[in-house]
């Protein structure tokens, strides 16, 4: 049992805090945790978000408030934790916001440390974050056509997969977070993305973050998308998207049933 997407970000880097993740994993029968940080936290990654900062003052304010620590502190903490003998396997990585014009920068930054895994995510459409409460609705969803937002999101997802920079695609369909959907059928898009993931031997996630944090009715991937990914034999990893220890492995019994009970 692995939880493939767990954030550390709500605490300073301390062994005591990491042990809370370990204890919760044990309580829920999780053997392995993929711990990570968002790249927007690190001052060394500030350049990645230049276009988003310039897109709207609210984006600049949000990013400036997040971009406060050095990745060197993360590197040192990883080394300290890996030196410990723990009952749960801990892997360390990054969740990188993908911008297709920043691939060279991303590659350069990732080469600075041997991460156990690197997750690529699409969080920005037209350089505006699509999922920020009290921000995204007014400056993206109320301004742009929903069909265009979805087309851009999935076209950028294709570029992310083809980049070869990542081992895992984050929360593939959380663009649905606000229950806003395109007028066109996404089936063809889902098949195309699934084919690309399989070709690149890249994992994607059944990520329940939208379900328990934002009360979306889907327990991770939508039924249609999940069945299409299974049809193409894409490797799907269960993910809590926990941002605090208490959420590690949340709803994993239900997720495991969805992932494996109907698998051919």
Tab-separated table of C-alpha atoms in Angstrom:
chain	number	residue	atom	x	y	z
A	1	UNK	CA	0.000	0.000	0.000
A	2	UNK	CA	1.472	3.292	-1.116
A	3	UNK	CA	0.187	6.838	-0.823
A	4	UNK	CA	1.705	8.436	-3.892
A	5	UNK	CA	1.151	12.159	-3.251
A	6	UNK	CA	1.622	13.629	0.237
A	7	UNK	CA	2.610	17.239	1.016
A	8	UNK	CA	4.771	18.396	3.916
A	9	UNK	CA	4.204	22.119	3.502
A	10	UNK	CA	2.229	23.064	6.634
A	11	UNK	CA	5.122	22.681	9.080
A	12	UNK	CA	8.821	23.466	9.447
A	13	UNK	CA	11.136	20.607	8.547
A	14	UNK	CA	11.290	18.592	11.756
A	15	UNK	CA	11.636	14.889	12.462
A	16	UNK	CA	8.762	15.142	14.947
A	17	UNK	CA	6.395	16.293	12.194
A	18	UNK	CA	7.512	13.558	9.802
A	19	UNK	CA	6.858	10.976	12.509
A	20	UNK	CA	3.215	12.097	12.539
A	21	UNK	CA	3.008	11.031	8.875
A	22	UNK	CA	4.648	7.720	9.694
A	23	UNK	CA	2.241	7.006	12.561
A	24	UNK	CA	-0.804	7.835	10.465
A	25	UNK	CA	0.457	5.639	7.635
A	26	UNK	CA	0.854	2.728	10.031
A	27	UNK	CA	-2.634	3.283	11.410
A	28	UNK	CA	-4.104	3.036	7.898
A	29	UNK	CA	-1.969	0.134	6.698
A	30	UNK	CA	0.183	2.236	4.371
A	31	UNK	CA	3.667	0.796	3.787
A	32	UNK	CA	5.141	3.607	1.704
A	33	UNK	CA	4.637	7.367	1.347
A	34	UNK	CA	5.748	9.660	-1.450
A	35	UNK	CA	6.406	12.971	0.319
A	36	UNK	CA	6.814	16.107	-1.737
A	37	UNK	CA	6.732	19.879	-1.907
A	38	UNK	CA	5.210	22.286	-4.418
A	39	UNK	CA	7.908	24.071	-6.405
A	40	UNK	CA	6.165	27.397	-5.801
A	41	UNK	CA	7.477	27.282	-2.208
A	42	UNK	CA	11.126	27.611	-3.219
A	43	UNK	CA	12.913	30.846	-4.087
A	44	UNK	CA	15.157	28.935	-6.509
A	45	UNK	CA	12.062	28.056	-8.559
A	46	UNK	CA	10.656	31.585	-8.668
A	47	UNK	CA	11.488	32.005	-12.361
A	48	UNK	CA	9.127	29.166	-13.261
A	49	UNK	CA	6.177	31.373	-12.341
A	50	UNK	CA	7.172	34.582	-14.131
A	51	UNK	CA	4.308	34.399	-16.610
A	52	UNK	CA	1.773	33.694	-13.849
A	53	UNK	CA	3.025	36.652	-11.812
A	54	UNK	CA	2.614	38.885	-14.836
A	55	UNK	CA	-0.817	37.521	-15.731
A	56	UNK	CA	-2.737	39.131	-12.869
A	57	UNK	CA	-1.975	41.055	-9.636
A	58	UNK	CA	-3.835	38.453	-7.563
A	59	UNK	CA	-1.604	35.714	-8.946
A	60	UNK	CA	1.498	37.734	-8.113
A	61	UNK	CA	0.297	38.325	-4.562
A	62	UNK	CA	-0.544	34.647	-4.024
A	63	UNK	CA	2.764	33.400	-5.418
A	64	UNK	CA	4.841	35.960	-3.519
A	65	UNK	CA	3.246	34.807	-0.262
A	66	UNK	CA	4.100	31.167	-1.059
A	67	UNK	CA	7.636	31.681	-2.414
A	68	UNK	CA	9.502	31.994	0.875
A	69	UNK	CA	12.004	29.172	1.537
A	70	UNK	CA	15.187	27.749	0.031
A	71	UNK	CA	15.231	24.319	-1.548
A	72	UNK	CA	18.588	23.770	0.143
A	73	UNK	CA	16.677	23.374	3.418
A	74	UNK	CA	14.575	20.655	1.779
A	75	UNK	CA	17.685	18.851	0.493
A	76	UNK	CA	19.235	18.847	3.981
A	77	UNK	CA	16.025	17.585	5.544
A	78	UNK	CA	15.715	14.748	3.022
A	79	UNK	CA	19.232	13.567	3.859
A	80	UNK	CA	18.451	13.650	7.580
A	81	UNK	CA	15.250	11.597	7.244
A	82	UNK	CA	16.803	9.061	4.870
A	83	UNK	CA	19.483	8.335	7.466
A	84	UNK	CA	16.784	7.062	9.841
A	85	UNK	CA	15.456	3.523	10.172
A	86	UNK	CA	11.683	3.924	9.936
A	87	UNK	CA	8.820	1.376	9.830
A	88	UNK	CA	7.332	3.060	6.735
A	89	UNK	CA	9.315	3.689	3.553
A	90	UNK	CA	9.557	7.409	2.809
A	91	UNK	CA	10.351	8.672	-0.692
A	92	UNK	CA	10.991	12.332	-1.423
A	93	UNK	CA	10.199	14.340	-4.527
A	94	UNK	CA	8.671	17.461	-6.011
A	95	UNK	CA	5.393	18.475	-7.551
A	96	UNK	CA	6.414	20.698	-10.448
A	97	UNK	CA	3.978	23.072	-12.115
A	98	UNK	CA	4.490	22.534	-15.837
A	99	UNK	CA	4.845	25.434	-18.263
A	100	UNK	CA	5.830	24.325	-21.756
A	101	UNK	CA	8.134	27.313	-22.328
A	102	UNK	CA	10.066	26.502	-19.134
A	103	UNK	CA	11.145	22.929	-19.870
A	104	UNK	CA	14.864	23.808	-19.969
A	105	UNK	CA	14.613	25.595	-16.618
A	106	UNK	CA	12.743	22.657	-15.065
A	107	UNK	CA	15.330	20.198	-16.373
A	108	UNK	CA	18.190	22.286	-14.950
A	109	UNK	CA	16.580	22.535	-11.526
A	110	UNK	CA	15.692	18.856	-11.313
A	111	UNK	CA	19.296	17.890	-12.102
A	112	UNK	CA	20.487	19.494	-8.854
A	113	UNK	CA	19.228	16.671	-6.611
A	114	UNK	CA	18.497	12.940	-7.098
A	115	UNK	CA	14.799	12.893	-6.208
A	116	UNK	CA	13.064	9.549	-5.728
A	117	UNK	CA	10.205	10.714	-7.957
A	118	UNK	CA	9.039	13.867	-9.730
A	119	UNK	CA	5.380	14.655	-10.321
A	120	UNK	CA	4.270	17.001	-13.087
A	121	UNK	CA	1.053	18.960	-12.672
A	122	UNK	CA	-1.010	21.447	-14.623
A	123	UNK	CA	-2.208	24.107	-12.214
A	124	UNK	CA	-2.303	27.072	-14.616
A	125	UNK	CA	-4.450	27.757	-17.667
A	126	UNK	CA	-3.691	30.975	-19.544
A	127	UNK	CA	-1.123	31.503	-16.744
A	128	UNK	CA	-3.928	31.694	-14.156
A	129	UNK	CA	-4.283	29.031	-11.462
A	130	UNK	CA	-7.591	27.275	-12.089
A	131	UNK	CA	-8.145	25.950	-8.550
A	132	UNK	CA	-7.569	28.749	-6.041
A	133	UNK	CA	-10.607	29.466	-3.899
A	134	UNK	CA	-11.647	33.133	-3.852
A	135	UNK	CA	-9.319	33.870	-6.780
A	136	UNK	CA	-9.725	31.542	-9.772
A	137	UNK	CA	-13.456	31.960	-10.271
A	138	UNK	CA	-13.279	35.713	-10.820
A	139	UNK	CA	-10.101	35.922	-12.895
A	140	UNK	CA	-10.347	32.728	-14.958
A	141	UNK	CA	-13.670	30.865	-14.971
A	142	UNK	CA	-15.812	34.018	-15.205
A	143	UNK	CA	-13.594	35.461	-17.944
A	144	UNK	CA	-12.687	32.577	-20.265
A	145	UNK	CA	-14.885	30.098	-22.103
A	146	UNK	CA	-15.111	26.798	-20.216
A	147	UNK	CA	-14.551	24.779	-23.402
A	148	UNK	CA	-11.365	26.748	-24.107
A	149	UNK	CA	-10.132	26.235	-20.543
A	150	UNK	CA	-10.554	22.469	-20.868
A	151	UNK	CA	-8.952	22.308	-24.309
A	152	UNK	CA	-5.965	24.322	-23.098
A	153	UNK	CA	-5.659	22.245	-19.920
A	154	UNK	CA	-5.534	18.942	-21.764
A	155	UNK	CA	-3.283	20.252	-24.542
A	156	UNK	CA	-0.821	21.363	-21.864
A	157	UNK	CA	-1.196	17.929	-20.254
A	158	UNK	CA	-0.100	16.370	-23.549
A	159	UNK	CA	3.001	18.595	-23.614
A	160	UNK	CA	3.751	17.644	-19.990
A	161	UNK	CA	3.616	13.925	-20.762
A	162	UNK	CA	5.777	14.277	-23.884
A	163	UNK	CA	8.401	16.330	-22.045
A	164	UNK	CA	9.901	13.240	-20.422
A	165	UNK	CA	10.611	15.249	-17.270
A	166	UNK	CA	8.250	13.472	-14.905
A	167	UNK	CA	7.531	9.997	-13.570
A	168	UNK	CA	3.937	10.753	-12.590
A	169	UNK	CA	1.050	12.954	-13.773
A	170	UNK	CA	-0.724	14.647	-10.876
A	171	UNK	CA	-4.507	14.707	-10.351
A	172	UNK	CA	-5.353	14.361	-14.028
A	173	UNK	CA	-8.923	15.648	-13.871
A	174	UNK	CA	-9.064	18.111	-10.959
A	175	UNK	CA	-9.936	20.764	-13.522
A	176	UNK	CA	-13.465	19.598	-12.586
A	177	UNK	CA	-13.066	20.930	-9.033
A	178	UNK	CA	-15.828	23.556	-9.313
A	179	UNK	CA	-18.225	21.249	-11.184
A	180	UNK	CA	-17.809	23.274	-14.355
A	181	UNK	CA	-17.657	21.057	-17.443
A	182	UNK	CA	-17.198	21.605	-21.185
A	183	UNK	CA	-20.045	21.344	-23.646
A	184	UNK	CA	-18.118	18.792	-25.723
A	185	UNK	CA	-17.494	15.091	-25.007
A	186	UNK	CA	-14.147	14.388	-23.296
A	187	UNK	CA	-14.035	10.680	-24.207
A	188	UNK	CA	-11.703	11.117	-27.182
A	189	UNK	CA	-9.419	13.360	-25.116
A	190	UNK	CA	-9.254	10.796	-22.306
A	191	UNK	CA	-8.331	7.996	-24.712
A	192	UNK	CA	-5.612	10.134	-26.275
A	193	UNK	CA	-4.100	11.065	-22.905
A	194	UNK	CA	-4.243	7.426	-21.768
A	195	UNK	CA	-2.428	6.296	-24.915
A	196	UNK	CA	0.270	8.893	-24.320
A	197	UNK	CA	0.727	7.897	-20.672
A	198	UNK	CA	1.086	4.234	-21.628
A	199	UNK	CA	3.561	5.036	-24.393
A	200	UNK	CA	5.699	7.116	-22.007
A	201	UNK	CA	5.400	4.475	-19.228
A	202	UNK	CA	4.161	7.221	-16.916
A	203	UNK	CA	1.925	6.838	-13.866
A	204	UNK	CA	-1.136	8.910	-13.167
A	205	UNK	CA	-3.139	9.291	-9.970
A	206	UNK	CA	-6.464	8.397	-8.490
A	207	UNK	CA	-6.252	11.464	-6.273
A	208	UNK	CA	-9.008	11.964	-3.699
A	209	UNK	CA	-8.055	15.525	-2.734
A	210	UNK	CA	-11.059	17.095	-4.466
A	211	UNK	CA	-13.375	14.585	-2.821
A	212	UNK	CA	-12.611	15.197	0.848
A	213	UNK	CA	-11.183	18.733	0.701
A	214	UNK	CA	-13.619	20.310	-1.763
A	215	UNK	CA	-16.591	17.913	-1.645
A	216	UNK	CA	-16.570	16.908	-5.289
A	217	UNK	CA	-18.698	13.810	-5.785
A	218	UNK	CA	-16.012	11.770	-7.618
A	219	UNK	CA	-13.808	9.625	-5.388
A	220	UNK	CA	-10.716	10.621	-7.348
A	221	UNK	CA	-10.922	9.951	-11.078
A	222	UNK	CA	-14.314	10.050	-12.743
A	223	UNK	CA	-15.805	6.646	-13.590
A	224	UNK	CA	-15.388	7.221	-17.325
A	225	UNK	CA	-11.769	8.330	-17.087
A	226	UNK	CA	-10.856	5.522	-14.693
A	227	UNK	CA	-12.259	2.858	-17.013
A	228	UNK	CA	-10.446	4.361	-20.016
A	229	UNK	CA	-7.137	4.379	-18.130
A	230	UNK	CA	-7.699	0.737	-17.133
A	231	UNK	CA	-8.540	-0.141	-20.735
A	232	UNK	CA	-5.162	1.239	-21.834
A	233	UNK	CA	-3.438	-0.460	-18.859
A	234	UNK	CA	-2.066	2.791	-17.486
A	235	UNK	CA	-0.379	2.488	-14.097
A	236	UNK	CA	-2.627	4.295	-11.575
A	237	UNK	CA	-1.325	5.149	-8.125
A	238	UNK	CA	-3.672	5.911	-5.187
A	239	UNK	CA	-3.046	9.377	-3.752
A	240	UNK	CA	-4.475	11.252	-0.794
A	241	UNK	CA	-2.973	14.628	-1.768
A	242	UNK	CA	-2.663	15.042	2.005
A	243	UNK	CA	-1.510	18.450	3.222
A	244	UNK	CA	-1.389	17.303	6.846
A	245	UNK	CA	-0.582	13.983	8.549
A	246	UNK	CA	-4.183	13.131	9.463
A	247	UNK	CA	-5.109	12.791	5.777
A	248	UNK	CA	-2.472	10.213	4.786
A	249	UNK	CA	-4.230	7.207	3.250
A	250	UNK	CA	-7.675	8.738	3.605
A	251	UNK	CA	-10.452	6.827	1.764
A	252	UNK	CA	-7.906	4.280	0.514
A	253	UNK	CA	-10.111	1.251	1.139
A	254	UNK	CA	-12.687	2.687	-1.266
A	255	UNK	CA	-9.987	3.758	-3.734
A	256	UNK	CA	-8.421	0.289	-3.759
A	257	UNK	CA	-11.795	-1.236	-4.629
A	258	UNK	CA	-12.238	1.219	-7.503
A	259	UNK	CA	-8.760	0.577	-8.845
A	260	UNK	CA	-8.600	-3.192	-8.632
A	261	UNK	CA	-11.996	-4.841	-8.306
A	262	UNK	CA	-12.939	-4.309	-11.958
A	263	UNK	CA	-9.455	-4.422	-13.478
A	264	UNK	CA	-9.361	-6.871	-16.413
